[in-house]
Amino acid sequence: MNEKALRAGFIDIYFSLIKHVEADLSRPLEDFKLSFEQYQIMTDLASNEATTLTDIVKRRKVTKPAIARQLRVLRDLGYVSQTTAKDDRRRRLLQLTPLGKRVEAEATKASNAAFDQWVQILGKDKLLALLNMLQDAEDQLHQAQTPR
């Protein structure tokens, strides 16, 4: 396959699969008025993997303004609250509200059920191979783009 055909094939699969993966991941979350990104922030908070905006930025590898926009929506929905740290007044701590905890748990069940369908259709081995291939591509592309 020449480079032009390879590029065309990649673009075709991007539009027919990769863009739809995000839609498939987001669909179970629509009932909760959540995007997939907002749901991931909630799972980070629920698992205590993140407690501040900076923690989420590092974990999700996106910009502060992008996370701040998602957090504003989550606060407006009543899913996340923000308080000032007692030991450092500059730090803003994030946590799920009681409603946010319930929504995160229900959204996780819905999301897991949707992913279980992928496992049934493709099988664990194919999904693991795809995950490994995508991780390898991400690692190599990130390394090539990182200034030395």
PDB file of C-alpha atoms in Angstrom:
ATOM      1  CA  MET A   1       0.000   0.000   0.000  1.00  0.00           C
ATOM      2  CA  ASN A   2       1.486   3.340  -1.028  1.00  0.00           C
ATOM      3  CA  GLU A   3       1.528   6.358   1.265  1.00  0.00           C
ATOM      4  CA  LYS A   4      -1.450   8.052  -0.433  1.00  0.00           C
ATOM      5  CA  ALA A   5      -3.613   4.936  -0.062  1.00  0.00           C
ATOM      6  CA  LEU A   6      -2.426   4.481   3.526  1.00  0.00           C
ATOM      7  CA  ARG A   7      -3.462   8.060   4.365  1.00  0.00           C
ATOM      8  CA  ALA A   8      -6.822   7.614   2.633  1.00  0.00           C
ATOM      9  CA  GLY A   9      -7.388   4.364   4.537  1.00  0.00           C
ATOM     10  CA  PHE A  10      -6.569   6.061   7.821  1.00  0.00           C
ATOM     11  CA  ILE A  11      -8.959   8.925   7.075  1.00  0.00           C
ATOM     12  CA  ASP A  12     -11.716   6.446   6.154  1.00  0.00           C
ATOM     13  CA  ILE A  13     -11.282   4.503   9.413  1.00  0.00           C
ATOM     14  CA  TYR A  14     -11.135   7.774  11.356  1.00  0.00           C
ATOM     15  CA  PHE A  15     -14.553   8.804  10.067  1.00  0.00           C
ATOM     16  CA  SER A  16     -16.126   5.353  10.162  1.00  0.00           C
ATOM     17  CA  LEU A  17     -14.760   4.100  13.494  1.00  0.00           C
ATOM     18  CA  ILE A  18     -12.629   6.389  15.602  1.00  0.00           C
ATOM     19  CA  LYS A  19     -15.116   9.295  15.665  1.00  0.00           C
ATOM     20  CA  HIS A  20     -17.871   6.814  16.480  1.00  0.00           C
ATOM     21  CA  VAL A  21     -15.936   5.346  19.393  1.00  0.00           C
ATOM     22  CA  GLU A  22     -16.345   8.627  21.265  1.00  0.00           C
ATOM     23  CA  ALA A  23     -20.060   8.652  20.480  1.00  0.00           C
ATOM     24  CA  ASP A  24     -20.378   5.038  21.675  1.00  0.00           C
ATOM     25  CA  LEU A  25     -18.522   5.870  24.890  1.00  0.00           C
ATOM     26  CA  SER A  26     -20.688   8.942  25.480  1.00  0.00           C
ATOM     27  CA  ARG A  27     -24.084   7.430  24.662  1.00  0.00           C
ATOM     28  CA  PRO A  28     -24.646   5.730  28.062  1.00  0.00           C
ATOM     29  CA  LEU A  29     -23.868   9.035  29.779  1.00  0.00           C
ATOM     30  CA  GLU A  30     -26.457  11.150  27.957  1.00  0.00           C
ATOM     31  CA  ASP A  31     -29.153  10.403  30.545  1.00  0.00           C
ATOM     32  CA  PHE A  32     -26.938  12.094  33.140  1.00  0.00           C
ATOM     33  CA  LYS A  33     -26.210  15.123  30.901  1.00  0.00           C
ATOM     34  CA  LEU A  34     -22.528  14.143  30.877  1.00  0.00           C
ATOM     35  CA  SER A  35     -19.904  14.103  28.165  1.00  0.00           C
ATOM     36  CA  PHE A  36     -17.320  11.337  28.301  1.00  0.00           C
ATOM     37  CA  GLU A  37     -14.722  13.872  29.475  1.00  0.00           C
ATOM     38  CA  GLN A  38     -16.952  15.076  32.303  1.00  0.00           C
ATOM     39  CA  TYR A  39     -17.617  11.503  33.347  1.00  0.00           C
ATOM     40  CA  GLN A  40     -13.865  10.796  33.462  1.00  0.00           C
ATOM     41  CA  ILE A  41     -13.364  13.797  35.733  1.00  0.00           C
ATOM     42  CA  MET A  42     -16.062  12.436  38.026  1.00  0.00           C
ATOM     43  CA  THR A  43     -14.443   8.986  38.113  1.00  0.00           C
ATOM     44  CA  ASP A  44     -11.093  10.601  38.931  1.00  0.00           C
ATOM     45  CA  LEU A  45     -12.715  12.411  41.843  1.00  0.00           C
ATOM     46  CA  ALA A  46     -14.665   9.331  42.971  1.00  0.00           C
ATOM     47  CA  SER A  47     -11.508   7.221  43.067  1.00  0.00           C
ATOM     48  CA  ASN A  48      -9.472  10.019  44.710  1.00  0.00           C
ATOM     49  CA  GLU A  49      -7.029   9.922  41.784  1.00  0.00           C
ATOM     50  CA  ALA A  50      -7.513  13.682  41.557  1.00  0.00           C
ATOM     51  CA  THR A  51      -8.593  16.334  44.038  1.00  0.00           C
ATOM     52  CA  THR A  52      -7.632  19.546  42.230  1.00  0.00           C
ATOM     53  CA  LEU A  53      -7.865  21.000  38.737  1.00  0.00           C
ATOM     54  CA  THR A  54      -4.089  20.568  38.390  1.00  0.00           C
ATOM     55  CA  ASP A  55      -4.358  16.873  39.305  1.00  0.00           C
ATOM     56  CA  ILE A  56      -6.956  16.366  36.579  1.00  0.00           C
ATOM     57  CA  VAL A  57      -4.869  18.273  34.017  1.00  0.00           C
ATOM     58  CA  LYS A  58      -1.873  16.022  34.709  1.00  0.00           C
ATOM     59  CA  ARG A  59      -3.918  12.834  34.706  1.00  0.00           C
ATOM     60  CA  ARG A  60      -5.922  13.578  31.542  1.00  0.00           C
ATOM     61  CA  LYS A  61      -3.145  15.427  29.662  1.00  0.00           C
ATOM     62  CA  VAL A  62      -5.317  18.358  28.619  1.00  0.00           C
ATOM     63  CA  THR A  63      -5.175  22.085  29.246  1.00  0.00           C
ATOM     64  CA  LYS A  64      -6.363  23.890  32.369  1.00  0.00           C
ATOM     65  CA  PRO A  65      -8.956  25.923  30.447  1.00  0.00           C
ATOM     66  CA  ALA A  66     -10.431  22.724  28.976  1.00  0.00           C
ATOM     67  CA  ILE A  67     -10.770  21.127  32.411  1.00  0.00           C
ATOM     68  CA  ALA A  68     -12.078  24.375  33.929  1.00  0.00           C
ATOM     69  CA  ARG A  69     -14.879  24.436  31.318  1.00  0.00           C
ATOM     70  CA  GLN A  70     -15.834  20.834  32.124  1.00  0.00           C
ATOM     71  CA  LEU A  71     -15.751  21.532  35.868  1.00  0.00           C
ATOM     72  CA  ARG A  72     -18.013  24.561  35.451  1.00  0.00           C
ATOM     73  CA  VAL A  73     -20.651  22.328  33.834  1.00  0.00           C
ATOM     74  CA  LEU A  74     -20.257  19.703  36.575  1.00  0.00           C
ATOM     75  CA  ARG A  75     -20.678  22.364  39.266  1.00  0.00           C
ATOM     76  CA  ASP A  76     -23.730  23.807  37.475  1.00  0.00           C
ATOM     77  CA  LEU A  77     -25.282  20.316  37.389  1.00  0.00           C
ATOM     78  CA  GLY A  78     -24.657  20.000  41.129  1.00  0.00           C
ATOM     79  CA  TYR A  79     -22.294  17.026  40.667  1.00  0.00           C
ATOM     80  CA  VAL A  80     -19.055  18.647  41.902  1.00  0.00           C
ATOM     81  CA  SER A  81     -18.262  21.149  44.626  1.00  0.00           C
ATOM     82  CA  GLN A  82     -15.141  23.201  45.157  1.00  0.00           C
ATOM     83  CA  THR A  83     -13.723  24.313  48.499  1.00  0.00           C
ATOM     84  CA  THR A  84     -10.603  26.106  49.650  1.00  0.00           C
ATOM     85  CA  ALA A  85      -7.915  23.970  51.299  1.00  0.00           C
ATOM     86  CA  LYS A  86      -7.468  24.773  54.975  1.00  0.00           C
ATOM     87  CA  ASP A  87      -3.679  24.396  54.867  1.00  0.00           C
ATOM     88  CA  ASP A  88      -3.181  26.459  51.680  1.00  0.00           C
ATOM     89  CA  ARG A  89      -5.829  29.043  50.788  1.00  0.00           C
ATOM     90  CA  ARG A  90      -4.573  29.116  47.178  1.00  0.00           C
ATOM     91  CA  ARG A  91      -5.583  25.488  46.576  1.00  0.00           C
ATOM     92  CA  ARG A  92      -9.115  24.661  45.464  1.00  0.00           C
ATOM     93  CA  LEU A  93     -10.207  21.152  46.359  1.00  0.00           C
ATOM     94  CA  LEU A  94     -12.773  19.343  44.252  1.00  0.00           C
ATOM     95  CA  GLN A  95     -15.141  16.644  45.382  1.00  0.00           C
ATOM     96  CA  LEU A  96     -18.288  14.946  44.259  1.00  0.00           C
ATOM     97  CA  THR A  97     -21.490  16.087  45.909  1.00  0.00           C
ATOM     98  CA  PRO A  98     -23.853  13.399  47.242  1.00  0.00           C
ATOM     99  CA  LEU A  99     -25.785  13.740  43.973  1.00  0.00           C
ATOM    100  CA  GLY A 100     -22.511  13.525  42.041  1.00  0.00           C
ATOM    101  CA  LYS A 101     -21.581  10.301  43.852  1.00  0.00           C
ATOM    102  CA  ARG A 102     -24.926   8.714  42.934  1.00  0.00           C
ATOM    103  CA  VAL A 103     -24.701   9.880  39.323  1.00  0.00           C
ATOM    104  CA  GLU A 104     -21.101   8.696  38.973  1.00  0.00           C
ATOM    105  CA  ALA A 105     -22.019   5.236  40.292  1.00  0.00           C
ATOM    106  CA  GLU A 106     -25.031   4.938  37.957  1.00  0.00           C
ATOM    107  CA  ALA A 107     -23.075   6.292  34.986  1.00  0.00           C
ATOM    108  CA  THR A 108     -20.305   3.779  35.697  1.00  0.00           C
ATOM    109  CA  LYS A 109     -22.810   0.912  35.585  1.00  0.00           C
ATOM    110  CA  ALA A 110     -24.197   2.181  32.268  1.00  0.00           C
ATOM    111  CA  SER A 111     -20.726   2.737  30.808  1.00  0.00           C
ATOM    112  CA  ASN A 112     -19.525  -0.704  31.918  1.00  0.00           C
ATOM    113  CA  ALA A 113     -22.584  -2.349  30.350  1.00  0.00           C
ATOM    114  CA  ALA A 114     -21.859  -0.607  27.047  1.00  0.00           C
ATOM    115  CA  PHE A 115     -18.203  -1.657  27.135  1.00  0.00           C
ATOM    116  CA  ASP A 116     -19.226  -5.235  27.951  1.00  0.00           C
ATOM    117  CA  GLN A 117     -20.978  -5.258  24.567  1.00  0.00           C
ATOM    118  CA  TRP A 118     -17.677  -4.389  22.884  1.00  0.00           C
ATOM    119  CA  VAL A 119     -16.042  -7.299  24.707  1.00  0.00           C
ATOM    120  CA  GLN A 120     -18.799  -9.658  23.561  1.00  0.00           C
ATOM    121  CA  ILE A 121     -18.524  -8.493  19.952  1.00  0.00           C
ATOM    122  CA  LEU A 122     -14.733  -8.280  19.593  1.00  0.00           C
ATOM    123  CA  GLY A 123     -13.463 -10.458  22.417  1.00  0.00           C
ATOM    124  CA  LYS A 124     -10.888  -9.573  25.053  1.00  0.00           C
ATOM    125  CA  ASP A 125      -7.912 -10.651  22.943  1.00  0.00           C
ATOM    126  CA  LYS A 126      -8.777  -8.345  20.030  1.00  0.00           C
ATOM    127  CA  LEU A 127      -9.535  -5.449  22.349  1.00  0.00           C
ATOM    128  CA  LEU A 128      -6.247  -5.964  24.187  1.00  0.00           C
ATOM    129  CA  ALA A 129      -4.333  -6.129  20.890  1.00  0.00           C
ATOM    130  CA  LEU A 130      -6.034  -2.932  19.726  1.00  0.00           C
ATOM    131  CA  LEU A 131      -5.295  -1.219  23.048  1.00  0.00           C
ATOM    132  CA  ASN A 132      -1.634  -2.248  22.902  1.00  0.00           C
ATOM    133  CA  MET A 133      -1.293  -1.060  19.299  1.00  0.00           C
ATOM    134  CA  LEU A 134      -2.893   2.299  20.067  1.00  0.00           C
ATOM    135  CA  GLN A 135      -0.766   2.731  23.213  1.00  0.00           C
ATOM    136  CA  ASP A 136       2.385   1.973  21.226  1.00  0.00           C
ATOM    137  CA  ALA A 137       1.367   4.502  18.560  1.00  0.00           C
ATOM    138  CA  GLU A 138       0.622   7.136  21.211  1.00  0.00           C
ATOM    139  CA  ASP A 139       3.981   6.513  22.905  1.00  0.00           C
ATOM    140  CA  GLN A 140       5.966   6.712  19.672  1.00  0.00           C
ATOM    141  CA  LEU A 141       4.140   9.757  18.311  1.00  0.00           C
ATOM    142  CA  HIS A 142       4.436  11.576  21.648  1.00  0.00           C
ATOM    143  CA  GLN A 143       8.141  10.766  21.856  1.00  0.00           C
ATOM    144  CA  ALA A 144       8.725  11.965  18.288  1.00  0.00           C
ATOM    145  CA  GLN A 145       6.917  15.248  19.016  1.00  0.00           C
ATOM    146  CA  THR A 146       8.599  15.937  22.352  1.00  0.00           C
ATOM    147  CA  PRO A 147      11.551  18.345  22.047  1.00  0.00           C
ATOM    148  CA  ARG A 148      14.797  16.927  23.310  1.00  0.00           C
TER     149      ARG A 148
END
